[in-house]
Amino acid sequence: MTKIKTAVIGAAGYTGGELLRLLVHHPNCDLVCVHSNSQKGKKVSEVHPDLIGDCDLVFTDEVPTDGVDAVFLGLPHGETKGFLEAHPFSPETVIIDLSTDFRDESNGFVYGLPEVNKAKIKTAKKIANPGCFATGIQLALAPAIANGWTKGSVHITGITGSTGAGKKLGETSHFSYRSSNMSVYKLFTHQHLNEIKQTFTQLNADFDSELLFVPYRGNFPRGIWVTAYFPFEGTEAEALTAYQEFYKDAAFTHIATQDIDMKQAVNTNKCIVHVQKEAGQLVIYSAIDNLLKGASGQAVQNYNLAFGLEERIGLNLKSIAF
């Protein structure tokens, strides 16, 4: 088996650590470089102690622009463009960026939402991985948008765990703030709305609905729960059939016919979706793990697609369930 020589740039944070946990067990991956400016010289297992016995690599601040087949970029938002200008990789190297920088599909990047763009991802050399809230919201609403069901405003709430704020500590990510607490941030203005609207316009050229998104900080470490609803004249059975048809070839997005909970998705690359009709509204729930399907797991899914591998390789994970 020819293995894919792979580098992870910016591997000290939460998403970088999740990437390493997946890649060290990926049968087709040869992890040749684990990069971090802040942790250079340290063993990976010192920074991510759960990888003791799984990874003997040492963090480096050197960037291997030659001899790698794939590069994951886990840099802070706004830094990827400058990094790529300073470190030009081979045109044959597959670059998967987890920042917001190229989610507008500029500079030759393809937006990496497999449920919508699988064919493009399979031939792409540059892939912009979706944001976590963007993934949960898009997968909740994509079939409805594609079928033209939203005629007015769409109401959306989303609750995310504290790991969604990143590893760098801030006022609202302290345990003493998050514990037994909940708060709203970026009301109706969340940055992920741009990429969501971009996808919805690609799915339906007539899409013009207002997305009224209320993001919440949750008092748990990982996971995202999305609720979306809008007036709907059809039946619940019609909606269920449309959702099942839309995702019939999706490796990780599953339509549940019974009530769902977030722990079904946490620690997996799944998106679990449930639809129901109440009071003239179609109500859709979706649940994902913000670090996996919302970030690193989806990045590995895109890696598999870009190298012609089966989508689920390295991603057969179990939920924590309870």
PDB file of C-alpha atoms in Angstrom:
ATOM      1  CA  MET A   1       0.000   0.000   0.000  1.00  0.00           C
ATOM      2  CA  THR A   2       1.416   3.387  -1.041  1.00  0.00           C
ATOM      3  CA  LYS A   3       0.974   5.748   1.872  1.00  0.00           C
ATOM      4  CA  ILE A   4       0.174   9.446   1.626  1.00  0.00           C
ATOM      5  CA  LYS A   5       2.994  11.608   2.981  1.00  0.00           C
ATOM      6  CA  THR A   6       1.116  14.057   5.151  1.00  0.00           C
ATOM      7  CA  ALA A   7       1.973  17.205   7.133  1.00  0.00           C
ATOM      8  CA  VAL A   8      -0.141  19.024   9.710  1.00  0.00           C
ATOM      9  CA  ILE A   9       0.666  22.726  10.066  1.00  0.00           C
ATOM     10  CA  GLY A  10      -0.537  24.306  13.297  1.00  0.00           C
ATOM     11  CA  ALA A  11      -1.059  21.053  15.175  1.00  0.00           C
ATOM     12  CA  ALA A  12      -0.972  22.206  18.799  1.00  0.00           C
ATOM     13  CA  GLY A  13      -4.594  23.365  19.144  1.00  0.00           C
ATOM     14  CA  TYR A  14      -7.854  21.488  19.511  1.00  0.00           C
ATOM     15  CA  THR A  15      -8.450  20.882  15.795  1.00  0.00           C
ATOM     16  CA  GLY A  16      -4.773  20.073  15.225  1.00  0.00           C
ATOM     17  CA  GLY A  17      -4.855  17.562  18.059  1.00  0.00           C
ATOM     18  CA  GLU A  18      -8.006  15.957  16.655  1.00  0.00           C
ATOM     19  CA  LEU A  19      -6.334  15.671  13.252  1.00  0.00           C
ATOM     20  CA  LEU A  20      -3.367  13.881  14.802  1.00  0.00           C
ATOM     21  CA  ARG A  21      -5.626  11.473  16.711  1.00  0.00           C
ATOM     22  CA  LEU A  22      -7.287  10.528  13.428  1.00  0.00           C
ATOM     23  CA  LEU A  23      -4.213  10.462  11.196  1.00  0.00           C
ATOM     24  CA  VAL A  24      -1.963   8.335  13.432  1.00  0.00           C
ATOM     25  CA  HIS A  25      -4.522   5.531  13.045  1.00  0.00           C
ATOM     26  CA  HIS A  26      -5.350   6.165   9.366  1.00  0.00           C
ATOM     27  CA  PRO A  27      -4.107   3.149   7.374  1.00  0.00           C
ATOM     28  CA  ASN A  28      -3.190   5.211   4.293  1.00  0.00           C
ATOM     29  CA  CYS A  29      -1.436   8.074   6.093  1.00  0.00           C
ATOM     30  CA  ASP A  30       2.303   8.498   6.601  1.00  0.00           C
ATOM     31  CA  LEU A  31       2.464  11.408   9.036  1.00  0.00           C
ATOM     32  CA  VAL A  32       5.831  12.972   8.198  1.00  0.00           C
ATOM     33  CA  CYS A  33       5.579  16.422   9.800  1.00  0.00           C
ATOM     34  CA  VAL A  34       3.776  17.874  12.819  1.00  0.00           C
ATOM     35  CA  HIS A  35       4.273  21.634  12.847  1.00  0.00           C
ATOM     36  CA  SER A  36       3.900  24.212  15.606  1.00  0.00           C
ATOM     37  CA  ASN A  37       5.812  27.429  16.167  1.00  0.00           C
ATOM     38  CA  SER A  38       4.821  27.589  19.840  1.00  0.00           C
ATOM     39  CA  GLN A  39       5.624  23.948  20.691  1.00  0.00           C
ATOM     40  CA  LYS A  40       8.696  23.270  18.524  1.00  0.00           C
ATOM     41  CA  GLY A  41      11.089  20.731  20.026  1.00  0.00           C
ATOM     42  CA  LYS A  42       8.449  19.138  22.246  1.00  0.00           C
ATOM     43  CA  LYS A  43       7.147  15.634  21.761  1.00  0.00           C
ATOM     44  CA  VAL A  44       3.626  15.514  20.394  1.00  0.00           C
ATOM     45  CA  SER A  45       2.622  13.389  23.386  1.00  0.00           C
ATOM     46  CA  GLU A  46       3.754  16.153  25.768  1.00  0.00           C
ATOM     47  CA  VAL A  47       1.268  18.596  24.223  1.00  0.00           C
ATOM     48  CA  HIS A  48      -1.426  16.001  23.490  1.00  0.00           C
ATOM     49  CA  PRO A  49      -0.833  13.512  26.329  1.00  0.00           C
ATOM     50  CA  ASP A  50      -3.616  11.181  25.174  1.00  0.00           C
ATOM     51  CA  LEU A  51      -1.305  10.299  22.226  1.00  0.00           C
ATOM     52  CA  ILE A  52       1.261   8.613  24.492  1.00  0.00           C
ATOM     53  CA  GLY A  53       2.065   5.312  22.821  1.00  0.00           C
ATOM     54  CA  ASP A  54       0.464   6.416  19.544  1.00  0.00           C
ATOM     55  CA  CYS A  55       2.858   9.068  18.237  1.00  0.00           C
ATOM     56  CA  ASP A  56       6.608   9.496  18.713  1.00  0.00           C
ATOM     57  CA  LEU A  57       6.950  12.583  16.511  1.00  0.00           C
ATOM     58  CA  VAL A  58       8.332  15.918  17.695  1.00  0.00           C
ATOM     59  CA  PHE A  59       6.872  19.325  16.859  1.00  0.00           C
ATOM     60  CA  THR A  60       8.915  21.339  14.371  1.00  0.00           C
ATOM     61  CA  ASP A  61       8.706  24.898  13.093  1.00  0.00           C
ATOM     62  CA  GLU A  62      10.082  23.851   9.708  1.00  0.00           C
ATOM     63  CA  VAL A  63       7.652  23.633   6.792  1.00  0.00           C
ATOM     64  CA  PRO A  64       8.200  20.803   4.282  1.00  0.00           C
ATOM     65  CA  THR A  65       7.217  22.374   0.946  1.00  0.00           C
ATOM     66  CA  ASP A  66       8.713  19.434  -0.974  1.00  0.00           C
ATOM     67  CA  GLY A  67       8.065  15.716  -0.701  1.00  0.00           C
ATOM     68  CA  VAL A  68       4.601  15.835   0.837  1.00  0.00           C
ATOM     69  CA  ASP A  69       1.406  14.666  -0.803  1.00  0.00           C
ATOM     70  CA  ALA A  70      -1.033  16.375   1.562  1.00  0.00           C
ATOM     71  CA  VAL A  71      -0.974  19.322   3.954  1.00  0.00           C
ATOM     72  CA  PHE A  72      -3.580  20.185   6.576  1.00  0.00           C
ATOM     73  CA  LEU A  73      -3.514  23.841   7.624  1.00  0.00           C
ATOM     74  CA  GLY A  74      -4.751  24.512  11.157  1.00  0.00           C
ATOM     75  CA  LEU A  75      -3.597  28.119  11.324  1.00  0.00           C
ATOM     76  CA  PRO A  76      -5.513  30.996  12.935  1.00  0.00           C
ATOM     77  CA  HIS A  77      -8.136  32.647  10.745  1.00  0.00           C
ATOM     78  CA  GLY A  78      -6.590  35.269   8.472  1.00  0.00           C
ATOM     79  CA  GLU A  79      -3.103  33.733   8.387  1.00  0.00           C
ATOM     80  CA  THR A  80      -3.436  31.064   5.704  1.00  0.00           C
ATOM     81  CA  LYS A  81      -3.091  33.318   2.661  1.00  0.00           C
ATOM     82  CA  GLY A  82       0.185  34.827   3.895  1.00  0.00           C
ATOM     83  CA  PHE A  83       1.477  31.401   4.927  1.00  0.00           C
ATOM     84  CA  LEU A  84       0.889  29.920   1.476  1.00  0.00           C
ATOM     85  CA  GLU A  85       2.557  32.904  -0.193  1.00  0.00           C
ATOM     86  CA  ALA A  86       5.623  32.384   2.015  1.00  0.00           C
ATOM     87  CA  HIS A  87       5.589  28.587   1.620  1.00  0.00           C
ATOM     88  CA  PRO A  88       4.646  27.572  -1.939  1.00  0.00           C
ATOM     89  CA  PHE A  89       3.787  23.877  -2.125  1.00  0.00           C
ATOM     90  CA  SER A  90       3.885  21.738  -5.244  1.00  0.00           C
ATOM     91  CA  PRO A  91       0.794  22.120  -7.468  1.00  0.00           C
ATOM     92  CA  GLU A  92       0.263  18.375  -6.925  1.00  0.00           C
ATOM     93  CA  THR A  93       0.097  18.675  -3.142  1.00  0.00           C
ATOM     94  CA  VAL A  94      -3.433  18.487  -1.749  1.00  0.00           C
ATOM     95  CA  ILE A  95      -3.990  21.399   0.645  1.00  0.00           C
ATOM     96  CA  ILE A  96      -6.854  21.237   3.134  1.00  0.00           C
ATOM     97  CA  ASP A  97      -7.371  24.505   4.994  1.00  0.00           C
ATOM     98  CA  LEU A  98      -9.416  24.585   8.203  1.00  0.00           C
ATOM     99  CA  SER A  99      -9.536  28.391   8.479  1.00  0.00           C
ATOM    100  CA  THR A 100     -12.127  30.813   7.075  1.00  0.00           C
ATOM    101  CA  ASP A 101      -9.681  32.279   4.564  1.00  0.00           C
ATOM    102  CA  PHE A 102     -10.757  30.510   1.383  1.00  0.00           C
ATOM    103  CA  ARG A 103     -14.290  29.346   2.124  1.00  0.00           C
ATOM    104  CA  ASP A 104     -15.446  31.848  -0.502  1.00  0.00           C
ATOM    105  CA  GLU A 105     -13.729  29.509  -3.011  1.00  0.00           C
ATOM    106  CA  SER A 106     -11.154  32.133  -3.965  1.00  0.00           C
ATOM    107  CA  ASN A 107      -7.608  31.281  -5.056  1.00  0.00           C
ATOM    108  CA  GLY A 108      -8.700  27.989  -6.615  1.00  0.00           C
ATOM    109  CA  PHE A 109     -10.138  26.461  -3.425  1.00  0.00           C
ATOM    110  CA  VAL A 110     -13.187  24.177  -3.464  1.00  0.00           C
ATOM    111  CA  TYR A 111     -15.620  24.396  -0.548  1.00  0.00           C
ATOM    112  CA  GLY A 112     -15.310  21.078   1.254  1.00  0.00           C
ATOM    113  CA  LEU A 113     -18.858  20.095   2.190  1.00  0.00           C
ATOM    114  CA  PRO A 114     -18.983  16.510   0.840  1.00  0.00           C
ATOM    115  CA  GLU A 115     -22.769  16.215   0.935  1.00  0.00           C
ATOM    116  CA  VAL A 116     -22.964  19.030  -1.643  1.00  0.00           C
ATOM    117  CA  ASN A 117     -19.572  19.175  -3.394  1.00  0.00           C
ATOM    118  CA  LYS A 118     -18.329  15.580  -3.445  1.00  0.00           C
ATOM    119  CA  ALA A 119     -17.594  15.509  -7.190  1.00  0.00           C
ATOM    120  CA  LYS A 120     -15.533  18.726  -7.003  1.00  0.00           C
ATOM    121  CA  ILE A 121     -13.642  17.576  -3.908  1.00  0.00           C
ATOM    122  CA  LYS A 122     -12.573  14.349  -5.627  1.00  0.00           C
ATOM    123  CA  THR A 123     -10.549  16.309  -8.194  1.00  0.00           C
ATOM    124  CA  ALA A 124      -9.495  19.258  -6.015  1.00  0.00           C
ATOM    125  CA  LYS A 125      -5.969  20.146  -4.930  1.00  0.00           C
ATOM    126  CA  LYS A 126      -7.144  22.972  -2.668  1.00  0.00           C
ATOM    127  CA  ILE A 127     -10.018  22.363  -0.258  1.00  0.00           C
ATOM    128  CA  ALA A 128     -11.512  24.878   2.172  1.00  0.00           C
ATOM    129  CA  ASN A 129     -12.963  22.952   5.099  1.00  0.00           C
ATOM    130  CA  PRO A 130     -16.346  24.297   6.308  1.00  0.00           C
ATOM    131  CA  GLY A 131     -16.878  25.906   9.680  1.00  0.00           C
ATOM    132  CA  CYS A 132     -18.504  23.979  12.508  1.00  0.00           C
ATOM    133  CA  PHE A 133     -21.766  25.937  12.820  1.00  0.00           C
ATOM    134  CA  ALA A 134     -21.846  26.188   9.022  1.00  0.00           C
ATOM    135  CA  THR A 135     -21.720  22.404   8.727  1.00  0.00           C
ATOM    136  CA  GLY A 136     -24.520  21.789  11.222  1.00  0.00           C
ATOM    137  CA  ILE A 137     -26.768  24.468   9.712  1.00  0.00           C
ATOM    138  CA  GLN A 138     -26.145  23.589   6.071  1.00  0.00           C
ATOM    139  CA  LEU A 139     -26.816  19.889   6.637  1.00  0.00           C
ATOM    140  CA  ALA A 140     -29.985  20.745   8.549  1.00  0.00           C
ATOM    141  CA  LEU A 141     -31.351  22.928   5.749  1.00  0.00           C
ATOM    142  CA  ALA A 142     -29.756  21.889   2.440  1.00  0.00           C
ATOM    143  CA  PRO A 143     -32.625  19.618   1.273  1.00  0.00           C
ATOM    144  CA  ALA A 144     -35.193  22.290   2.146  1.00  0.00           C
ATOM    145  CA  ILE A 145     -33.238  24.960   0.262  1.00  0.00           C
ATOM    146  CA  ALA A 146     -32.699  22.703  -2.765  1.00  0.00           C
ATOM    147  CA  ASN A 147     -36.458  22.055  -2.908  1.00  0.00           C
ATOM    148  CA  GLY A 148     -37.312  25.751  -2.602  1.00  0.00           C
ATOM    149  CA  TRP A 149     -39.339  25.391   0.576  1.00  0.00           C
ATOM    150  CA  THR A 150     -38.111  28.532   2.359  1.00  0.00           C
ATOM    151  CA  LYS A 151     -40.163  31.508   1.226  1.00  0.00           C
ATOM    152  CA  GLY A 152     -39.431  33.926   4.055  1.00  0.00           C
ATOM    153  CA  SER A 153     -37.190  34.116   7.088  1.00  0.00           C
ATOM    154  CA  VAL A 154     -35.605  30.962   8.473  1.00  0.00           C
ATOM    155  CA  HIS A 155     -35.173  30.907  12.246  1.00  0.00           C
ATOM    156  CA  ILE A 156     -32.059  29.088  13.481  1.00  0.00           C
ATOM    157  CA  THR A 157     -30.528  28.523  16.888  1.00  0.00           C
ATOM    158  CA  GLY A 158     -27.248  26.749  17.490  1.00  0.00           C
ATOM    159  CA  ILE A 159     -25.482  25.785  20.709  1.00  0.00           C
ATOM    160  CA  THR A 160     -21.767  24.960  20.674  1.00  0.00           C
ATOM    161  CA  GLY A 161     -19.369  23.516  23.219  1.00  0.00           C
ATOM    162  CA  SER A 162     -16.438  25.428  24.672  1.00  0.00           C
ATOM    163  CA  THR A 163     -13.880  23.755  22.376  1.00  0.00           C
ATOM    164  CA  GLY A 164     -15.465  25.731  19.543  1.00  0.00           C
ATOM    165  CA  ALA A 165     -13.718  28.817  20.936  1.00  0.00           C
ATOM    166  CA  GLY A 166     -10.279  27.241  20.453  1.00  0.00           C
ATOM    167  CA  LYS A 167      -7.533  26.336  22.890  1.00  0.00           C
ATOM    168  CA  LYS A 168      -6.422  29.885  23.666  1.00  0.00           C
ATOM    169  CA  LEU A 169      -8.216  30.892  26.852  1.00  0.00           C
ATOM    170  CA  GLY A 170     -10.632  33.811  26.762  1.00  0.00           C
ATOM    171  CA  GLU A 171     -13.060  35.376  29.220  1.00  0.00           C
ATOM    172  CA  THR A 172     -16.032  33.362  27.980  1.00  0.00           C
ATOM    173  CA  SER A 173     -14.184  30.023  27.812  1.00  0.00           C
ATOM    174  CA  HIS A 174     -13.127  29.862  31.471  1.00  0.00           C
ATOM    175  CA  PHE A 175     -14.748  27.000  33.414  1.00  0.00           C
ATOM    176  CA  SER A 176     -16.128  29.491  35.919  1.00  0.00           C
ATOM    177  CA  TYR A 177     -17.937  31.340  33.100  1.00  0.00           C
ATOM    178  CA  ARG A 178     -19.177  28.353  31.103  1.00  0.00           C
ATOM    179  CA  SER A 179     -20.244  26.073  33.947  1.00  0.00           C
ATOM    180  CA  SER A 180     -23.996  26.244  34.694  1.00  0.00           C
ATOM    181  CA  ASN A 181     -24.256  29.085  32.207  1.00  0.00           C
ATOM    182  CA  MET A 182     -25.420  29.954  28.706  1.00  0.00           C
ATOM    183  CA  SER A 183     -24.975  33.099  26.620  1.00  0.00           C
ATOM    184  CA  VAL A 184     -25.618  34.493  23.134  1.00  0.00           C
ATOM    185  CA  TYR A 185     -22.906  35.911  20.902  1.00  0.00           C
ATOM    186  CA  LYS A 186     -22.751  37.410  17.377  1.00  0.00           C
ATOM    187  CA  LEU A 187     -26.535  37.651  17.167  1.00  0.00           C
ATOM    188  CA  PHE A 188     -27.615  37.453  13.479  1.00  0.00           C
ATOM    189  CA  THR A 189     -24.037  38.317  12.397  1.00  0.00           C
ATOM    190  CA  HIS A 190     -22.039  35.105  12.810  1.00  0.00           C
ATOM    191  CA  GLN A 191     -19.177  34.821  10.305  1.00  0.00           C
ATOM    192  CA  HIS A 192     -20.326  31.373   9.134  1.00  0.00           C
ATOM    193  CA  LEU A 193     -23.446  32.911   7.584  1.00  0.00           C
ATOM    194  CA  ASN A 194     -21.405  33.969   4.544  1.00  0.00           C
ATOM    195  CA  GLU A 195     -20.395  30.437   3.577  1.00  0.00           C
ATOM    196  CA  ILE A 196     -23.877  29.119   4.410  1.00  0.00           C
ATOM    197  CA  LYS A 197     -25.542  31.610   2.045  1.00  0.00           C
ATOM    198  CA  GLN A 198     -22.961  30.818  -0.633  1.00  0.00           C
ATOM    199  CA  THR A 199     -23.866  27.109  -0.534  1.00  0.00           C
ATOM    200  CA  PHE A 200     -27.595  27.779  -0.418  1.00  0.00           C
ATOM    201  CA  THR A 201     -27.358  30.032  -3.485  1.00  0.00           C
ATOM    202  CA  GLN A 202     -25.462  27.275  -5.305  1.00  0.00           C
ATOM    203  CA  LEU A 203     -28.172  24.771  -4.355  1.00  0.00           C
ATOM    204  CA  ASN A 204     -30.968  27.098  -5.433  1.00  0.00           C
ATOM    205  CA  ALA A 205     -30.317  30.198  -7.551  1.00  0.00           C
ATOM    206  CA  ASP A 206     -33.595  31.706  -6.313  1.00  0.00           C
ATOM    207  CA  PHE A 207     -32.649  31.452  -2.629  1.00  0.00           C
ATOM    208  CA  ASP A 208     -33.152  34.811  -0.924  1.00  0.00           C
ATOM    209  CA  SER A 209     -34.433  33.916   2.545  1.00  0.00           C
ATOM    210  CA  GLU A 210     -33.171  35.791   5.575  1.00  0.00           C
ATOM    211  CA  LEU A 211     -31.272  33.524   7.977  1.00  0.00           C
ATOM    212  CA  LEU A 212     -31.947  34.669  11.537  1.00  0.00           C
ATOM    213  CA  PHE A 213     -29.251  32.793  13.436  1.00  0.00           C
ATOM    214  CA  VAL A 214     -28.896  32.944  17.217  1.00  0.00           C
ATOM    215  CA  PRO A 215     -25.610  31.275  18.350  1.00  0.00           C
ATOM    216  CA  TYR A 216     -25.267  30.161  21.977  1.00  0.00           C
ATOM    217  CA  ARG A 217     -22.271  29.209  24.066  1.00  0.00           C
ATOM    218  CA  GLY A 218     -23.037  25.916  25.797  1.00  0.00           C
ATOM    219  CA  ASN A 219     -21.794  24.658  29.159  1.00  0.00           C
ATOM    220  CA  PHE A 220     -20.257  21.469  27.713  1.00  0.00           C
ATOM    221  CA  PRO A 221     -16.898  20.885  25.980  1.00  0.00           C
ATOM    222  CA  ARG A 222     -17.837  19.531  22.564  1.00  0.00           C
ATOM    223  CA  GLY A 223     -20.784  19.151  20.248  1.00  0.00           C
ATOM    224  CA  ILE A 224     -23.204  21.368  18.312  1.00  0.00           C
ATOM    225  CA  TRP A 225     -26.984  21.279  18.387  1.00  0.00           C
ATOM    226  CA  VAL A 226     -28.908  23.172  15.682  1.00  0.00           C
ATOM    227  CA  THR A 227     -32.640  23.876  15.523  1.00  0.00           C
ATOM    228  CA  ALA A 228     -34.076  25.473  12.366  1.00  0.00           C
ATOM    229  CA  TYR A 229     -37.676  26.111  11.380  1.00  0.00           C
ATOM    230  CA  PHE A 230     -39.809  27.879   8.766  1.00  0.00           C
ATOM    231  CA  PRO A 231     -43.437  27.772   7.503  1.00  0.00           C
ATOM    232  CA  PHE A 232     -44.081  24.634   5.463  1.00  0.00           C
ATOM    233  CA  GLU A 233     -47.200  23.683   3.502  1.00  0.00           C
ATOM    234  CA  GLY A 234     -46.239  20.067   2.838  1.00  0.00           C
ATOM    235  CA  THR A 235     -46.540  17.077   5.132  1.00  0.00           C
ATOM    236  CA  GLU A 236     -43.977  15.659   7.518  1.00  0.00           C
ATOM    237  CA  ALA A 237     -43.869  12.473   5.435  1.00  0.00           C
ATOM    238  CA  GLU A 238     -43.039  14.486   2.298  1.00  0.00           C
ATOM    239  CA  ALA A 239     -40.243  16.285   4.117  1.00  0.00           C
ATOM    240  CA  LEU A 240     -38.823  13.050   5.501  1.00  0.00           C
ATOM    241  CA  THR A 241     -38.803  11.442   2.048  1.00  0.00           C
ATOM    242  CA  ALA A 242     -37.048  14.468   0.531  1.00  0.00           C
ATOM    243  CA  TYR A 243     -34.383  14.473   3.236  1.00  0.00           C
ATOM    244  CA  GLN A 244     -33.776  10.743   2.881  1.00  0.00           C
ATOM    245  CA  GLU A 245     -33.425  11.108  -0.885  1.00  0.00           C
ATOM    246  CA  PHE A 246     -31.057  14.082  -0.623  1.00  0.00           C
ATOM    247  CA  TYR A 247     -28.712  12.214   1.732  1.00  0.00           C
ATOM    248  CA  LYS A 248     -29.077   8.708   0.298  1.00  0.00           C
ATOM    249  CA  ASP A 249     -25.405   8.650  -0.775  1.00  0.00           C
ATOM    250  CA  ALA A 250     -24.018  10.561   2.215  1.00  0.00           C
ATOM    251  CA  ALA A 251     -21.483   8.542   4.188  1.00  0.00           C
ATOM    252  CA  PHE A 252     -21.964  10.388   7.473  1.00  0.00           C
ATOM    253  CA  THR A 253     -25.248  12.331   7.394  1.00  0.00           C
ATOM    254  CA  HIS A 254     -28.126  10.225   8.663  1.00  0.00           C
ATOM    255  CA  ILE A 255     -31.849  10.988   8.916  1.00  0.00           C
ATOM    256  CA  ALA A 256     -33.383   9.738  12.162  1.00  0.00           C
ATOM    257  CA  THR A 257     -37.099   8.973  12.330  1.00  0.00           C
ATOM    258  CA  GLN A 258     -37.172   9.342  16.117  1.00  0.00           C
ATOM    259  CA  ASP A 259     -36.073  12.060  18.503  1.00  0.00           C
ATOM    260  CA  ILE A 260     -32.322  12.613  18.612  1.00  0.00           C
ATOM    261  CA  ASP A 261     -29.787  13.926  21.107  1.00  0.00           C
ATOM    262  CA  MET A 262     -26.371  15.491  20.739  1.00  0.00           C
ATOM    263  CA  LYS A 263     -24.393  12.622  22.280  1.00  0.00           C
ATOM    264  CA  GLN A 264     -25.369  10.415  19.365  1.00  0.00           C
ATOM    265  CA  ALA A 265     -22.972  12.501  17.271  1.00  0.00           C
ATOM    266  CA  VAL A 266     -20.254  13.504  19.770  1.00  0.00           C
ATOM    267  CA  ASN A 267     -16.937  11.702  19.146  1.00  0.00           C
ATOM    268  CA  THR A 268     -18.049  10.735  15.617  1.00  0.00           C
ATOM    269  CA  ASN A 269     -17.947  12.232  12.130  1.00  0.00           C
ATOM    270  CA  LYS A 270     -21.725  11.894  11.852  1.00  0.00           C
ATOM    271  CA  CYS A 271     -24.380  14.518  11.393  1.00  0.00           C
ATOM    272  CA  ILE A 272     -27.674  13.235  12.788  1.00  0.00           C
ATOM    273  CA  VAL A 273     -30.761  15.019  11.408  1.00  0.00           C
ATOM    274  CA  HIS A 274     -34.405  14.818  12.477  1.00  0.00           C
ATOM    275  CA  VAL A 275     -37.379  16.558  10.830  1.00  0.00           C
ATOM    276  CA  GLN A 276     -40.902  17.082  12.113  1.00  0.00           C
ATOM    277  CA  LYS A 277     -43.855  19.339  11.384  1.00  0.00           C
ATOM    278  CA  GLU A 278     -45.516  21.263  14.182  1.00  0.00           C
ATOM    279  CA  ALA A 279     -47.883  24.273  14.108  1.00  0.00           C
ATOM    280  CA  GLY A 280     -47.411  24.729  10.360  1.00  0.00           C
ATOM    281  CA  GLN A 281     -43.621  24.830  10.699  1.00  0.00           C
ATOM    282  CA  LEU A 282     -41.060  22.360   9.435  1.00  0.00           C
ATOM    283  CA  VAL A 283     -38.655  21.944  12.343  1.00  0.00           C
ATOM    284  CA  ILE A 284     -35.219  20.432  11.705  1.00  0.00           C
ATOM    285  CA  TYR A 285     -32.714  19.378  14.327  1.00  0.00           C
ATOM    286  CA  SER A 286     -29.107  18.485  13.573  1.00  0.00           C
ATOM    287  CA  ALA A 287     -26.304  17.314  15.848  1.00  0.00           C
ATOM    288  CA  ILE A 288     -22.567  17.124  15.138  1.00  0.00           C
ATOM    289  CA  ASP A 289     -19.268  17.040  16.985  1.00  0.00           C
ATOM    290  CA  ASN A 290     -17.771  20.483  16.385  1.00  0.00           C
ATOM    291  CA  LEU A 291     -14.192  19.130  16.374  1.00  0.00           C
ATOM    292  CA  LEU A 292     -14.914  16.163  14.086  1.00  0.00           C
ATOM    293  CA  LYS A 293     -17.675  16.638  11.496  1.00  0.00           C
ATOM    294  CA  GLY A 294     -17.370  20.357  12.242  1.00  0.00           C
ATOM    295  CA  ALA A 295     -13.604  20.452  11.660  1.00  0.00           C
ATOM    296  CA  SER A 296     -10.950  17.711  11.707  1.00  0.00           C
ATOM    297  CA  GLY A 297     -13.142  14.711  10.917  1.00  0.00           C
ATOM    298  CA  GLN A 298     -14.608  16.439   7.881  1.00  0.00           C
ATOM    299  CA  ALA A 299     -11.064  17.427   6.856  1.00  0.00           C
ATOM    300  CA  VAL A 300     -10.054  13.751   6.884  1.00  0.00           C
ATOM    301  CA  GLN A 301     -13.235  12.899   4.972  1.00  0.00           C
ATOM    302  CA  ASN A 302     -12.123  15.412   2.318  1.00  0.00           C
ATOM    303  CA  TYR A 303      -8.604  13.932   2.374  1.00  0.00           C
ATOM    304  CA  ASN A 304     -10.091  10.507   1.652  1.00  0.00           C
ATOM    305  CA  LEU A 305     -12.129  11.860  -1.246  1.00  0.00           C
ATOM    306  CA  ALA A 306      -9.217  13.812  -2.727  1.00  0.00           C
ATOM    307  CA  PHE A 307      -7.024  10.682  -2.779  1.00  0.00           C
ATOM    308  CA  GLY A 308      -9.704   8.342  -4.128  1.00  0.00           C
ATOM    309  CA  LEU A 309     -10.156   6.467  -0.852  1.00  0.00           C
ATOM    310  CA  GLU A 310     -13.361   5.179   0.677  1.00  0.00           C
ATOM    311  CA  GLU A 311     -14.873   8.070   2.640  1.00  0.00           C
ATOM    312  CA  ARG A 312     -15.122   6.267   5.962  1.00  0.00           C
ATOM    313  CA  ILE A 313     -11.469   5.163   6.215  1.00  0.00           C
ATOM    314  CA  GLY A 314      -9.995   6.364   9.498  1.00  0.00           C
ATOM    315  CA  LEU A 315     -13.372   7.721  10.592  1.00  0.00           C
ATOM    316  CA  ASN A 316     -15.205   4.680  11.949  1.00  0.00           C
ATOM    317  CA  LEU A 317     -15.619   6.202  15.383  1.00  0.00           C
ATOM    318  CA  LYS A 318     -18.076   5.420  18.176  1.00  0.00           C
ATOM    319  CA  SER A 319     -20.271   7.941  19.921  1.00  0.00           C
ATOM    320  CA  ILE A 320     -19.865   8.482  23.659  1.00  0.00           C
ATOM    321  CA  ALA A 321     -23.629   7.773  23.982  1.00  0.00           C
ATOM    322  CA  PHE A 322     -23.790   8.534  27.722  1.00  0.00           C
TER     323      PHE A 322
END
